[in-house]
Amino acid sequence: MKRNTWQREAVREALGGSEGFVSAQALHSSLREQGSPIGLATVYRALSDLATEGEADSLQQEGEALYRACTPGTHHHHLICRNCGLAVEIEADAVESWAKDVAAEHGFTEASHVVDVFGYCAECSAKRA
Amino acid sequence: MKRNTWQREAVREALGGSEGFVSAQALHSSLREQGSPIGLATVYRALSDLATEGEADSLQQEGEALYRACTPGTHHHHLICRNCGLAVEIEADAVESWAKDVAAEHGFTEASHVVDVFGYCAECSAKRA
DNA sequence: ACGCCCGATGATAATGATTGTCAAAAGCGA
DNA sequence: TCGCTTTTGACAATCATTATCATCGGGCGT
């Protein structure tokens, strides 16, 4: 049975409130600074659960796992700012079918794919100029 | 100045001789089994150098960094077998321009992207049936 | 409302990959 | 060959993440 705890809710909320992708460690510190006595292990567990249930997306960057709340149940990709972490959800039907075709072409089955675009968002581009 | 050492050559060769993506640890064990007294740290350094120089591609999976020798100087992506690690280089001009367009559309600059397709290769698909 | 059972929590230790350190061991030009 | 400099490699250090396990508390049955 799955239980409702204030910790899980806190993680969900903190995730939803952040602009871009966040690391588990960062989310934990952030919660701690807000006064939450939540444990690090719990944050990891909560994030892992959210990702499994489709309420969050995760991606690996430089050895860290980053998470972001996102519309549940839909398949999409992200456009991510290298500087501030801002993430925009993007549709990629063209890429979806392309990936499937390429896989089939080479005899691969059960194809999944990783597609993420990185860059500097408008704001950060301006700041760097 | 960059020096030519047998260690660097050994890593390059071992990488070129392997079928798919390999982890640094795996490459190290493999070299050791072949009698090479090469150090683990050296393997990491060599792989990192090769990746920087464009002689190898790297990707992150499940917290590990995987490497693969590939044609230098060209930009391409991979179709990777989840089971045996077999990797096929694929062209993706359509995706290249798509990524650039999407980035520009949202005001992002200096766009780069990560595109990898995972699946089971023909051989492994057969075995799993 | 009460009590009990079992999943959830959290401090801490453990793990596993990777990087830093530094003395000793080669490259390479002179 | 000589000497300077980079590279190596054993080992310690670091970092994110996971496992452990005693304790806590949610929520169902009563």
PDB file of C-alpha atoms (C1' of nucleotides) in Angstrom:
ATOM      1  CA  MET A   1       0.000   0.000   0.000  1.00  0.00           C
ATOM      2  CA  LYS A   2       1.253   3.487  -0.812  1.00  0.00           C
ATOM      3  CA  ARG A   3       1.111   6.063   1.926  1.00  0.00           C
ATOM      4  CA  ASN A   4       0.754   9.815   1.871  1.00  0.00           C
ATOM      5  CA  THR A   5       3.501  11.484   3.830  1.00  0.00           C
ATOM      6  CA  TRP A   6       4.348  15.135   4.105  1.00  0.00           C
ATOM      7  CA  GLN A   7       7.866  14.305   2.879  1.00  0.00           C
ATOM      8  CA  ARG A   8       6.668  12.957  -0.430  1.00  0.00           C
ATOM      9  CA  GLU A   9       4.461  15.984  -0.836  1.00  0.00           C
ATOM     10  CA  ALA A  10       7.367  18.303  -0.021  1.00  0.00           C
ATOM     11  CA  VAL A  11       9.527  16.744  -2.696  1.00  0.00           C
ATOM     12  CA  ARG A  12       6.763  16.882  -5.263  1.00  0.00           C
ATOM     13  CA  GLU A  13       6.193  20.530  -4.445  1.00  0.00           C
ATOM     14  CA  ALA A  14       9.845  21.521  -4.453  1.00  0.00           C
ATOM     15  CA  LEU A  15      10.254  19.821  -7.788  1.00  0.00           C
ATOM     16  CA  GLY A  16       7.247  21.536  -9.270  1.00  0.00           C
ATOM     17  CA  GLY A  17       8.423  24.884  -7.983  1.00  0.00           C
ATOM     18  CA  SER A  18      11.830  24.771  -9.599  1.00  0.00           C
ATOM     19  CA  GLU A  19      12.401  26.238 -13.022  1.00  0.00           C
ATOM     20  CA  GLY A  20      14.585  23.624 -14.613  1.00  0.00           C
ATOM     21  CA  PHE A  21      16.186  20.292 -13.910  1.00  0.00           C
ATOM     22  CA  VAL A  22      17.494  19.821 -10.384  1.00  0.00           C
ATOM     23  CA  SER A  23      19.803  17.281  -8.843  1.00  0.00           C
ATOM     24  CA  ALA A  24      18.692  15.185  -5.898  1.00  0.00           C
ATOM     25  CA  GLN A  25      21.380  16.749  -3.746  1.00  0.00           C
ATOM     26  CA  ALA A  26      20.351  20.283  -4.701  1.00  0.00           C
ATOM     27  CA  LEU A  27      16.717  19.553  -3.972  1.00  0.00           C
ATOM     28  CA  HIS A  28      17.656  18.164  -0.602  1.00  0.00           C
ATOM     29  CA  SER A  29      19.723  21.203   0.391  1.00  0.00           C
ATOM     30  CA  SER A  30      16.977  23.472  -0.822  1.00  0.00           C
ATOM     31  CA  LEU A  31      14.409  21.701   1.329  1.00  0.00           C
ATOM     32  CA  ARG A  32      16.727  21.787   4.307  1.00  0.00           C
ATOM     33  CA  GLU A  33      17.231  25.525   3.911  1.00  0.00           C
ATOM     34  CA  GLN A  34      13.476  25.957   4.007  1.00  0.00           C
ATOM     35  CA  GLY A  35      13.461  24.283   7.368  1.00  0.00           C
ATOM     36  CA  SER A  36      12.442  20.794   6.318  1.00  0.00           C
ATOM     37  CA  PRO A  37      14.248  18.140   8.347  1.00  0.00           C
ATOM     38  CA  ILE A  38      13.789  15.697   5.483  1.00  0.00           C
ATOM     39  CA  GLY A  39      16.471  13.061   4.984  1.00  0.00           C
ATOM     40  CA  LEU A  40      18.648  12.713   1.929  1.00  0.00           C
ATOM     41  CA  ALA A  41      17.751   9.081   1.382  1.00  0.00           C
ATOM     42  CA  THR A  42      14.086  10.004   1.400  1.00  0.00           C
ATOM     43  CA  VAL A  43      14.584  12.604  -1.296  1.00  0.00           C
ATOM     44  CA  TYR A  44      16.282  10.009  -3.461  1.00  0.00           C
ATOM     45  CA  ARG A  45      13.480   7.535  -2.860  1.00  0.00           C
ATOM     46  CA  ALA A  46      10.773  10.092  -3.553  1.00  0.00           C
ATOM     47  CA  LEU A  47      12.424  11.242  -6.764  1.00  0.00           C
ATOM     48  CA  SER A  48      12.927   7.705  -7.933  1.00  0.00           C
ATOM     49  CA  ASP A  49       9.255   6.992  -7.255  1.00  0.00           C
ATOM     50  CA  LEU A  50       8.075  10.101  -9.049  1.00  0.00           C
ATOM     51  CA  ALA A  51      10.195   9.192 -12.048  1.00  0.00           C
ATOM     52  CA  THR A  52       8.806   5.664 -12.079  1.00  0.00           C
ATOM     53  CA  GLU A  53       5.235   6.867 -11.857  1.00  0.00           C
ATOM     54  CA  GLY A  54       5.793   9.254 -14.751  1.00  0.00           C
ATOM     55  CA  GLU A  55       5.367  12.429 -12.731  1.00  0.00           C
ATOM     56  CA  ALA A  56       8.957  13.447 -13.296  1.00  0.00           C
ATOM     57  CA  ASP A  57      11.548  13.153 -16.026  1.00  0.00           C
ATOM     58  CA  SER A  58      15.124  12.315 -15.299  1.00  0.00           C
ATOM     59  CA  LEU A  59      18.311  12.630 -17.253  1.00  0.00           C
ATOM     60  CA  GLN A  60      21.982  12.010 -16.550  1.00  0.00           C
ATOM     61  CA  GLN A  61      24.496  14.773 -16.868  1.00  0.00           C
ATOM     62  CA  GLU A  62      28.092  14.663 -15.736  1.00  0.00           C
ATOM     63  CA  GLY A  63      27.527  11.728 -13.442  1.00  0.00           C
ATOM     64  CA  GLU A  64      24.578  13.334 -11.720  1.00  0.00           C
ATOM     65  CA  ALA A  65      20.922  12.436 -12.073  1.00  0.00           C
ATOM     66  CA  LEU A  66      18.736  15.464 -12.719  1.00  0.00           C
ATOM     67  CA  TYR A  67      14.969  15.550 -12.245  1.00  0.00           C
ATOM     68  CA  ARG A  68      12.130  17.758 -13.347  1.00  0.00           C
ATOM     69  CA  ALA A  69       8.387  17.653 -12.779  1.00  0.00           C
ATOM     70  CA  CYS A  70       6.491  17.265 -16.024  1.00  0.00           C
ATOM     71  CA  THR A  71       3.108  16.533 -17.478  1.00  0.00           C
ATOM     72  CA  PRO A  72       2.371  12.937 -16.565  1.00  0.00           C
ATOM     73  CA  GLY A  73       1.708  10.254 -19.122  1.00  0.00           C
ATOM     74  CA  THR A  74       3.060  12.030 -22.154  1.00  0.00           C
ATOM     75  CA  HIS A  75       6.193  11.265 -24.054  1.00  0.00           C
ATOM     76  CA  HIS A  76       8.301  14.293 -24.824  1.00  0.00           C
ATOM     77  CA  HIS A  77      11.805  15.665 -24.779  1.00  0.00           C
ATOM     78  CA  HIS A  78      13.555  18.704 -23.393  1.00  0.00           C
ATOM     79  CA  LEU A  79      15.374  21.801 -24.438  1.00  0.00           C
ATOM     80  CA  ILE A  80      17.662  22.628 -21.551  1.00  0.00           C
ATOM     81  CA  CYS A  81      19.676  25.709 -20.682  1.00  0.00           C
ATOM     82  CA  ARG A  82      23.258  24.790 -19.837  1.00  0.00           C
ATOM     83  CA  ASN A  83      23.558  27.785 -17.574  1.00  0.00           C
ATOM     84  CA  CYS A  84      20.380  28.162 -15.536  1.00  0.00           C
ATOM     85  CA  GLY A  85      18.809  24.747 -16.032  1.00  0.00           C
ATOM     86  CA  LEU A  86      15.629  26.145 -17.542  1.00  0.00           C
ATOM     87  CA  ALA A  87      13.827  23.337 -19.340  1.00  0.00           C
ATOM     88  CA  VAL A  88      11.248  23.555 -22.083  1.00  0.00           C
ATOM     89  CA  GLU A  89       9.216  20.531 -23.056  1.00  0.00           C
ATOM     90  CA  ILE A  90       9.291  19.913 -26.772  1.00  0.00           C
ATOM     91  CA  GLU A  91       7.340  17.680 -29.091  1.00  0.00           C
ATOM     92  CA  ALA A  92       9.321  15.623 -31.514  1.00  0.00           C
ATOM     93  CA  ASP A  93       7.039  13.465 -33.597  1.00  0.00           C
ATOM     94  CA  ALA A  94       9.490  13.590 -36.469  1.00  0.00           C
ATOM     95  CA  VAL A  95      12.240  12.273 -34.250  1.00  0.00           C
ATOM     96  CA  GLU A  96      10.000   9.608 -32.767  1.00  0.00           C
ATOM     97  CA  SER A  97       9.296   8.031 -36.114  1.00  0.00           C
ATOM     98  CA  TRP A  98      12.847   8.549 -37.302  1.00  0.00           C
ATOM     99  CA  ALA A  99      14.178   6.642 -34.309  1.00  0.00           C
ATOM    100  CA  LYS A 100      11.757   3.811 -34.899  1.00  0.00           C
ATOM    101  CA  ASP A 101      12.665   3.594 -38.568  1.00  0.00           C
ATOM    102  CA  VAL A 102      16.390   3.614 -38.025  1.00  0.00           C
ATOM    103  CA  ALA A 103      16.121   0.924 -35.380  1.00  0.00           C
ATOM    104  CA  ALA A 104      13.982  -1.308 -37.567  1.00  0.00           C
ATOM    105  CA  GLU A 105      16.317  -0.746 -40.486  1.00  0.00           C
ATOM    106  CA  HIS A 106      19.171  -2.287 -38.535  1.00  0.00           C
ATOM    107  CA  GLY A 107      17.132  -5.143 -37.106  1.00  0.00           C
ATOM    108  CA  PHE A 108      16.828  -3.616 -33.660  1.00  0.00           C
ATOM    109  CA  THR A 109      13.704  -4.242 -31.612  1.00  0.00           C
ATOM    110  CA  GLU A 110      12.104  -2.587 -28.608  1.00  0.00           C
ATOM    111  CA  ALA A 111      13.688   0.710 -29.505  1.00  0.00           C
ATOM    112  CA  SER A 112      13.699   3.529 -27.021  1.00  0.00           C
ATOM    113  CA  HIS A 113      15.654   6.710 -27.342  1.00  0.00           C
ATOM    114  CA  VAL A 114      17.317   9.559 -25.544  1.00  0.00           C
ATOM    115  CA  VAL A 115      16.899  12.947 -27.174  1.00  0.00           C
ATOM    116  CA  ASP A 116      17.840  16.136 -25.408  1.00  0.00           C
ATOM    117  CA  VAL A 117      18.898  19.490 -26.747  1.00  0.00           C
ATOM    118  CA  PHE A 118      21.221  21.726 -24.759  1.00  0.00           C
ATOM    119  CA  GLY A 119      22.000  25.363 -25.303  1.00  0.00           C
ATOM    120  CA  TYR A 120      21.860  28.776 -23.682  1.00  0.00           C
ATOM    121  CA  CYS A 121      18.386  30.204 -23.242  1.00  0.00           C
ATOM    122  CA  ALA A 122      17.586  33.699 -24.493  1.00  0.00           C
ATOM    123  CA  GLU A 123      18.176  35.240 -21.094  1.00  0.00           C
ATOM    124  CA  CYS A 124      21.498  33.555 -20.430  1.00  0.00           C
ATOM    125  CA  SER A 125      22.644  34.235 -23.991  1.00  0.00           C
ATOM    126  CA  ALA A 126      22.084  37.925 -23.379  1.00  0.00           C
ATOM    127  CA  LYS A 127      23.958  37.863 -20.094  1.00  0.00           C
ATOM    128  CA  ARG A 128      26.972  36.198 -21.666  1.00  0.00           C
ATOM    129  CA  ALA A 129      27.295  38.772 -24.405  1.00  0.00           C
TER     130      ALA A 129
ATOM    131  CA  MET B   1      53.772  18.397 -25.912  1.00  0.00           C
ATOM    132  CA  LYS B   2      51.964  15.075 -26.252  1.00  0.00           C
ATOM    133  CA  ARG B   3      53.887  11.877 -25.874  1.00  0.00           C
ATOM    134  CA  ASN B   4      53.463   8.462 -27.367  1.00  0.00           C
ATOM    135  CA  THR B   5      53.351   5.775 -24.761  1.00  0.00           C
ATOM    136  CA  TRP B   6      52.527   2.115 -25.133  1.00  0.00           C
ATOM    137  CA  GLN B   7      49.766   2.562 -22.567  1.00  0.00           C
ATOM    138  CA  ARG B   8      47.921   5.099 -24.660  1.00  0.00           C
ATOM    139  CA  GLU B   9      48.330   2.854 -27.671  1.00  0.00           C
ATOM    140  CA  ALA B  10      47.057  -0.134 -25.721  1.00  0.00           C
ATOM    141  CA  VAL B  11      43.917   1.704 -24.705  1.00  0.00           C
ATOM    142  CA  ARG B  12      43.308   2.933 -28.225  1.00  0.00           C
ATOM    143  CA  GLU B  13      43.734  -0.590 -29.554  1.00  0.00           C
ATOM    144  CA  ALA B  14      41.559  -2.236 -26.933  1.00  0.00           C
ATOM    145  CA  LEU B  15      38.859   0.315 -27.616  1.00  0.00           C
ATOM    146  CA  GLY B  16      39.032  -0.208 -31.351  1.00  0.00           C
ATOM    147  CA  GLY B  17      38.906  -3.973 -30.921  1.00  0.00           C
ATOM    148  CA  SER B  18      35.734  -4.030 -28.887  1.00  0.00           C
ATOM    149  CA  GLU B  19      32.368  -4.444 -30.555  1.00  0.00           C
ATOM    150  CA  GLY B  20      30.269  -1.957 -28.679  1.00  0.00           C
ATOM    151  CA  PHE B  21      30.502   0.607 -25.938  1.00  0.00           C
ATOM    152  CA  VAL B  22      32.745  -0.327 -23.027  1.00  0.00           C
ATOM    153  CA  SER B  23      33.142   1.065 -19.553  1.00  0.00           C
ATOM    154  CA  ALA B  24      36.504   2.292 -18.320  1.00  0.00           C
ATOM    155  CA  GLN B  25      36.536  -0.396 -15.648  1.00  0.00           C
ATOM    156  CA  ALA B  26      35.753  -3.149 -18.146  1.00  0.00           C
ATOM    157  CA  LEU B  27      38.471  -1.954 -20.489  1.00  0.00           C
ATOM    158  CA  HIS B  28      40.929  -1.948 -17.637  1.00  0.00           C
ATOM    159  CA  SER B  29      40.103  -5.496 -16.528  1.00  0.00           C
ATOM    160  CA  SER B  30      40.260  -6.644 -20.104  1.00  0.00           C
ATOM    161  CA  LEU B  31      43.730  -5.168 -20.545  1.00  0.00           C
ATOM    162  CA  ARG B  32      44.888  -6.682 -17.294  1.00  0.00           C
ATOM    163  CA  GLU B  33      43.683 -10.120 -18.371  1.00  0.00           C
ATOM    164  CA  GLN B  34      45.762  -9.759 -21.506  1.00  0.00           C
ATOM    165  CA  GLY B  35      48.816  -9.288 -19.323  1.00  0.00           C
ATOM    166  CA  SER B  36      49.061  -5.505 -19.463  1.00  0.00           C
ATOM    167  CA  PRO B  37      50.160  -4.055 -16.120  1.00  0.00           C
ATOM    168  CA  ILE B  38      48.423  -0.803 -17.004  1.00  0.00           C
ATOM    169  CA  GLY B  39      46.959   1.253 -14.168  1.00  0.00           C
ATOM    170  CA  LEU B  40      43.307   2.085 -13.740  1.00  0.00           C
ATOM    171  CA  ALA B  41      43.899   5.808 -13.457  1.00  0.00           C
ATOM    172  CA  THR B  42      45.823   5.704 -16.717  1.00  0.00           C
ATOM    173  CA  VAL B  43      42.935   4.059 -18.525  1.00  0.00           C
ATOM    174  CA  TYR B  44      40.621   6.808 -17.313  1.00  0.00           C
ATOM    175  CA  ARG B  45      43.065   9.477 -18.417  1.00  0.00           C
ATOM    176  CA  ALA B  46      43.601   7.885 -21.817  1.00  0.00           C
ATOM    177  CA  LEU B  47      39.873   7.509 -22.452  1.00  0.00           C
ATOM    178  CA  SER B  48      39.201  11.050 -21.421  1.00  0.00           C
ATOM    179  CA  ASP B  49      41.933  12.242 -23.781  1.00  0.00           C
ATOM    180  CA  LEU B  50      40.635  10.181 -26.679  1.00  0.00           C
ATOM    181  CA  ALA B  51      37.157  11.534 -26.122  1.00  0.00           C
ATOM    182  CA  THR B  52      38.468  15.096 -26.044  1.00  0.00           C
ATOM    183  CA  GLU B  53      40.432  14.616 -29.232  1.00  0.00           C
ATOM    184  CA  GLY B  54      37.400  13.216 -30.990  1.00  0.00           C
ATOM    185  CA  GLU B  55      38.786   9.713 -31.447  1.00  0.00           C
ATOM    186  CA  ALA B  56      36.158   8.239 -29.172  1.00  0.00           C
ATOM    187  CA  ASP B  57      32.548   8.847 -28.312  1.00  0.00           C
ATOM    188  CA  SER B  58      31.304   8.703 -24.779  1.00  0.00           C
ATOM    189  CA  LEU B  59      27.880   8.407 -23.256  1.00  0.00           C
ATOM    190  CA  GLN B  60      26.532   8.034 -19.737  1.00  0.00           C
ATOM    191  CA  GLN B  61      24.404   5.090 -18.799  1.00  0.00           C
ATOM    192  CA  GLU B  62      23.340   4.106 -15.314  1.00  0.00           C
ATOM    193  CA  GLY B  63      26.015   6.159 -13.654  1.00  0.00           C
ATOM    194  CA  GLU B  64      28.804   4.692 -15.736  1.00  0.00           C
ATOM    195  CA  ALA B  65      30.689   6.370 -18.544  1.00  0.00           C
ATOM    196  CA  LEU B  66      30.858   4.222 -21.664  1.00  0.00           C
ATOM    197  CA  TYR B  67      33.324   4.727 -24.500  1.00  0.00           C
ATOM    198  CA  ARG B  68      33.647   3.611 -28.074  1.00  0.00           C
ATOM    199  CA  ALA B  69      36.193   4.264 -30.790  1.00  0.00           C
ATOM    200  CA  CYS B  70      34.690   6.020 -33.782  1.00  0.00           C
ATOM    201  CA  THR B  71      35.587   7.753 -36.978  1.00  0.00           C
ATOM    202  CA  PRO B  72      37.329  10.975 -35.986  1.00  0.00           C
ATOM    203  CA  GLY B  73      36.057  14.354 -36.943  1.00  0.00           C
ATOM    204  CA  THR B  74      32.562  13.382 -37.936  1.00  0.00           C
ATOM    205  CA  HIS B  75      29.379  14.118 -36.078  1.00  0.00           C
ATOM    206  CA  HIS B  76      27.057  11.168 -35.720  1.00  0.00           C
ATOM    207  CA  HIS B  77      24.919   9.240 -33.296  1.00  0.00           C
ATOM    208  CA  HIS B  78      24.561   5.668 -32.177  1.00  0.00           C
ATOM    209  CA  LEU B  79      22.149   2.783 -32.209  1.00  0.00           C
ATOM    210  CA  ILE B  80      23.062   0.682 -29.212  1.00  0.00           C
ATOM    211  CA  CYS B  81      22.130  -2.835 -28.133  1.00  0.00           C
ATOM    212  CA  ARG B  82      20.977  -2.859 -24.529  1.00  0.00           C
ATOM    213  CA  ASN B  83      22.140  -6.425 -24.134  1.00  0.00           C
ATOM    214  CA  CYS B  84      25.504  -6.871 -25.845  1.00  0.00           C
ATOM    215  CA  GLY B  85      26.553  -3.246 -26.248  1.00  0.00           C
ATOM    216  CA  LEU B  86      26.866  -3.490 -30.018  1.00  0.00           C
ATOM    217  CA  ALA B  87      26.892   0.014 -31.445  1.00  0.00           C
ATOM    218  CA  VAL B  88      26.074   1.144 -34.964  1.00  0.00           C
ATOM    219  CA  GLU B  89      26.946   4.622 -36.116  1.00  0.00           C
ATOM    220  CA  ILE B  90      24.000   6.378 -37.692  1.00  0.00           C
ATOM    221  CA  GLU B  91      23.595   9.536 -39.701  1.00  0.00           C
ATOM    222  CA  ALA B  92      20.869  11.887 -38.636  1.00  0.00           C
ATOM    223  CA  ASP B  93      20.832  14.964 -40.795  1.00  0.00           C
ATOM    224  CA  ALA B  94      17.103  15.326 -40.257  1.00  0.00           C
ATOM    225  CA  VAL B  95      17.593  15.357 -36.517  1.00  0.00           C
ATOM    226  CA  GLU B  96      20.520  17.747 -36.738  1.00  0.00           C
ATOM    227  CA  SER B  97      18.477  20.417 -38.453  1.00  0.00           C
ATOM    228  CA  TRP B  98      15.433  19.679 -36.316  1.00  0.00           C
ATOM    229  CA  ALA B  99      17.455  20.273 -33.166  1.00  0.00           C
ATOM    230  CA  LYS B 100      18.842  23.510 -34.524  1.00  0.00           C
ATOM    231  CA  ASP B 101      15.378  24.733 -35.521  1.00  0.00           C
ATOM    232  CA  VAL B 102      13.741  23.897 -32.227  1.00  0.00           C
ATOM    233  CA  ALA B 103      16.515  25.606 -30.294  1.00  0.00           C
ATOM    234  CA  ALA B 104      16.320  28.757 -32.387  1.00  0.00           C
ATOM    235  CA  GLU B 105      12.541  28.770 -32.111  1.00  0.00           C
ATOM    236  CA  HIS B 106      12.816  29.076 -28.347  1.00  0.00           C
ATOM    237  CA  GLY B 107      15.605  31.621 -28.380  1.00  0.00           C
ATOM    238  CA  PHE B 108      18.312  29.151 -27.442  1.00  0.00           C
ATOM    239  CA  THR B 109      21.817  29.607 -28.777  1.00  0.00           C
ATOM    240  CA  GLU B 110      24.868  27.378 -29.124  1.00  0.00           C
ATOM    241  CA  ALA B 111      22.682  24.329 -29.326  1.00  0.00           C
ATOM    242  CA  SER B 112      24.176  20.901 -28.989  1.00  0.00           C
ATOM    243  CA  HIS B 113      22.261  17.711 -28.573  1.00  0.00           C
ATOM    244  CA  VAL B 114      22.283  14.196 -27.277  1.00  0.00           C
ATOM    245  CA  VAL B 115      20.601  11.636 -29.478  1.00  0.00           C
ATOM    246  CA  ASP B 116      20.970   7.934 -28.859  1.00  0.00           C
ATOM    247  CA  VAL B 117      18.713   5.053 -29.740  1.00  0.00           C
ATOM    248  CA  PHE B 118      18.642   1.938 -27.598  1.00  0.00           C
ATOM    249  CA  GLY B 119      17.145  -1.438 -28.410  1.00  0.00           C
ATOM    250  CA  TYR B 120      17.959  -5.100 -28.813  1.00  0.00           C
ATOM    251  CA  CYS B 121      20.004  -5.970 -31.868  1.00  0.00           C
ATOM    252  CA  ALA B 122      18.812  -8.683 -34.248  1.00  0.00           C
ATOM    253  CA  GLU B 123      20.980 -11.312 -32.589  1.00  0.00           C
ATOM    254  CA  CYS B 124      19.959 -10.517 -29.031  1.00  0.00           C
ATOM    255  CA  SER B 125      16.310 -10.214 -30.061  1.00  0.00           C
ATOM    256  CA  ALA B 126      16.483 -13.751 -31.391  1.00  0.00           C
ATOM    257  CA  LYS B 127      18.111 -15.071 -28.240  1.00  0.00           C
ATOM    258  CA  ARG B 128      15.464 -13.518 -26.025  1.00  0.00           C
ATOM    259  CA  ALA B 129      12.585 -15.101 -27.906  1.00  0.00           C
TER     260      ALA B 129
ATOM    261  C1'  DA C   1     -11.094   7.190  19.298  1.00  0.00           C
ATOM    262  C1'  DC C   2      -7.591   3.219  19.939  1.00  0.00           C
ATOM    263  C1'  DG C   3      -4.292   0.025  18.799  1.00  0.00           C
ATOM    264  C1'  DC C   4      -1.696  -2.547  15.740  1.00  0.00           C
ATOM    265  C1'  DC C   5       0.780  -3.727  11.593  1.00  0.00           C
ATOM    266  C1'  DC C   6       3.591  -2.592   7.943  1.00  0.00           C
ATOM    267  C1'  DG C   7       5.390   0.590   4.920  1.00  0.00           C
ATOM    268  C1'  DA C   8       8.141   4.965   5.305  1.00  0.00           C
ATOM    269  C1'  DT C   9      11.770   7.480   7.262  1.00  0.00           C
ATOM    270  C1'  DG C  10      16.478   8.991   8.302  1.00  0.00           C
ATOM    271  C1'  DA C  11      21.187   8.629  10.350  1.00  0.00           C
ATOM    272  C1'  DT C  12      24.886   6.297   8.974  1.00  0.00           C
ATOM    273  C1'  DA C  13      27.667   2.956   6.700  1.00  0.00           C
ATOM    274  C1'  DA C  14      28.671   0.876   2.382  1.00  0.00           C
ATOM    275  C1'  DT C  15      29.403   0.900  -2.430  1.00  0.00           C
ATOM    276  C1'  DG C  16      31.193   1.984  -6.902  1.00  0.00           C
ATOM    277  C1'  DA C  17      32.855   5.056 -10.255  1.00  0.00           C
ATOM    278  C1'  DT C  18      35.866   8.621 -10.934  1.00  0.00           C
ATOM    279  C1'  DT C  19      39.542  12.089  -9.784  1.00  0.00           C
ATOM    280  C1'  DG C  20      43.520  13.968  -7.104  1.00  0.00           C
ATOM    281  C1'  DT C  21      48.232  13.258  -5.248  1.00  0.00           C
ATOM    282  C1'  DC C  22      52.921  12.668  -5.693  1.00  0.00           C
ATOM    283  C1'  DA C  23      57.106  10.097  -6.105  1.00  0.00           C
ATOM    284  C1'  DA C  24      59.158   7.226  -9.479  1.00  0.00           C
ATOM    285  C1'  DA C  25      59.620   6.061 -14.336  1.00  0.00           C
ATOM    286  C1'  DA C  26      59.830   6.849 -19.003  1.00  0.00           C
ATOM    287  C1'  DG C  27      59.732  10.174 -23.565  1.00  0.00           C
ATOM    288  C1'  DC C  28      61.982  13.428 -26.471  1.00  0.00           C
ATOM    289  C1'  DG C  29      64.900  17.214 -27.893  1.00  0.00           C
ATOM    290  C1'  DA C  30      69.622  18.755 -27.494  1.00  0.00           C
TER     291       DA C  30
ATOM    292  C1'  DT D   1      73.683  10.223 -23.408  1.00  0.00           C
ATOM    293  C1'  DC D   2      71.667  14.240 -20.290  1.00  0.00           C
ATOM    294  C1'  DG D   3      68.233  16.591 -18.392  1.00  0.00           C
ATOM    295  C1'  DC D   4      63.862  18.495 -18.331  1.00  0.00           C
ATOM    296  C1'  DT D   5      58.933  17.448 -18.401  1.00  0.00           C
ATOM    297  C1'  DT D   6      55.222  14.692 -19.021  1.00  0.00           C
ATOM    298  C1'  DT D   7      53.130  10.408 -17.828  1.00  0.00           C
ATOM    299  C1'  DT D   8      52.409   6.736 -15.028  1.00  0.00           C
ATOM    300  C1'  DG D   9      50.453   4.071 -11.216  1.00  0.00           C
ATOM    301  C1'  DA D  10      49.467   2.875  -6.384  1.00  0.00           C
ATOM    302  C1'  DC D  11      46.683   4.761  -3.203  1.00  0.00           C
ATOM    303  C1'  DA D  12      43.841   8.011  -0.911  1.00  0.00           C
ATOM    304  C1'  DA D  13      40.078  11.120  -1.471  1.00  0.00           C
ATOM    305  C1'  DT D  14      35.681  12.515  -3.273  1.00  0.00           C
ATOM    306  C1'  DC D  15      31.091  12.343  -4.994  1.00  0.00           C
ATOM    307  C1'  DA D  16      26.589  10.623  -5.916  1.00  0.00           C
ATOM    308  C1'  DT D  17      23.858   6.997  -4.851  1.00  0.00           C
ATOM    309  C1'  DT D  18      22.146   2.756  -2.402  1.00  0.00           C
ATOM    310  C1'  DA D  19      21.743  -0.465   1.495  1.00  0.00           C
ATOM    311  C1'  DT D  20      20.950  -1.162   6.390  1.00  0.00           C
ATOM    312  C1'  DC D  21      18.136  -1.185  10.188  1.00  0.00           C
ATOM    313  C1'  DA D  22      16.066   0.637  14.253  1.00  0.00           C
ATOM    314  C1'  DT D  23      12.376   3.695  14.853  1.00  0.00           C
ATOM    315  C1'  DC D  24       8.258   6.272  13.578  1.00  0.00           C
ATOM    316  C1'  DG D  25       3.662   7.119  12.248  1.00  0.00           C
ATOM    317  C1'  DG D  26      -0.379   6.405   8.643  1.00  0.00           C
ATOM    318  C1'  DG D  27      -4.498   4.536   8.315  1.00  0.00           C
ATOM    319  C1'  DC D  28      -7.462   0.405   8.542  1.00  0.00           C
ATOM    320  C1'  DG D  29     -10.122  -2.576  11.479  1.00  0.00           C
ATOM    321  C1'  DT D  30     -12.374  -2.499  15.609  1.00  0.00           C
TER     322       DT D  30
END
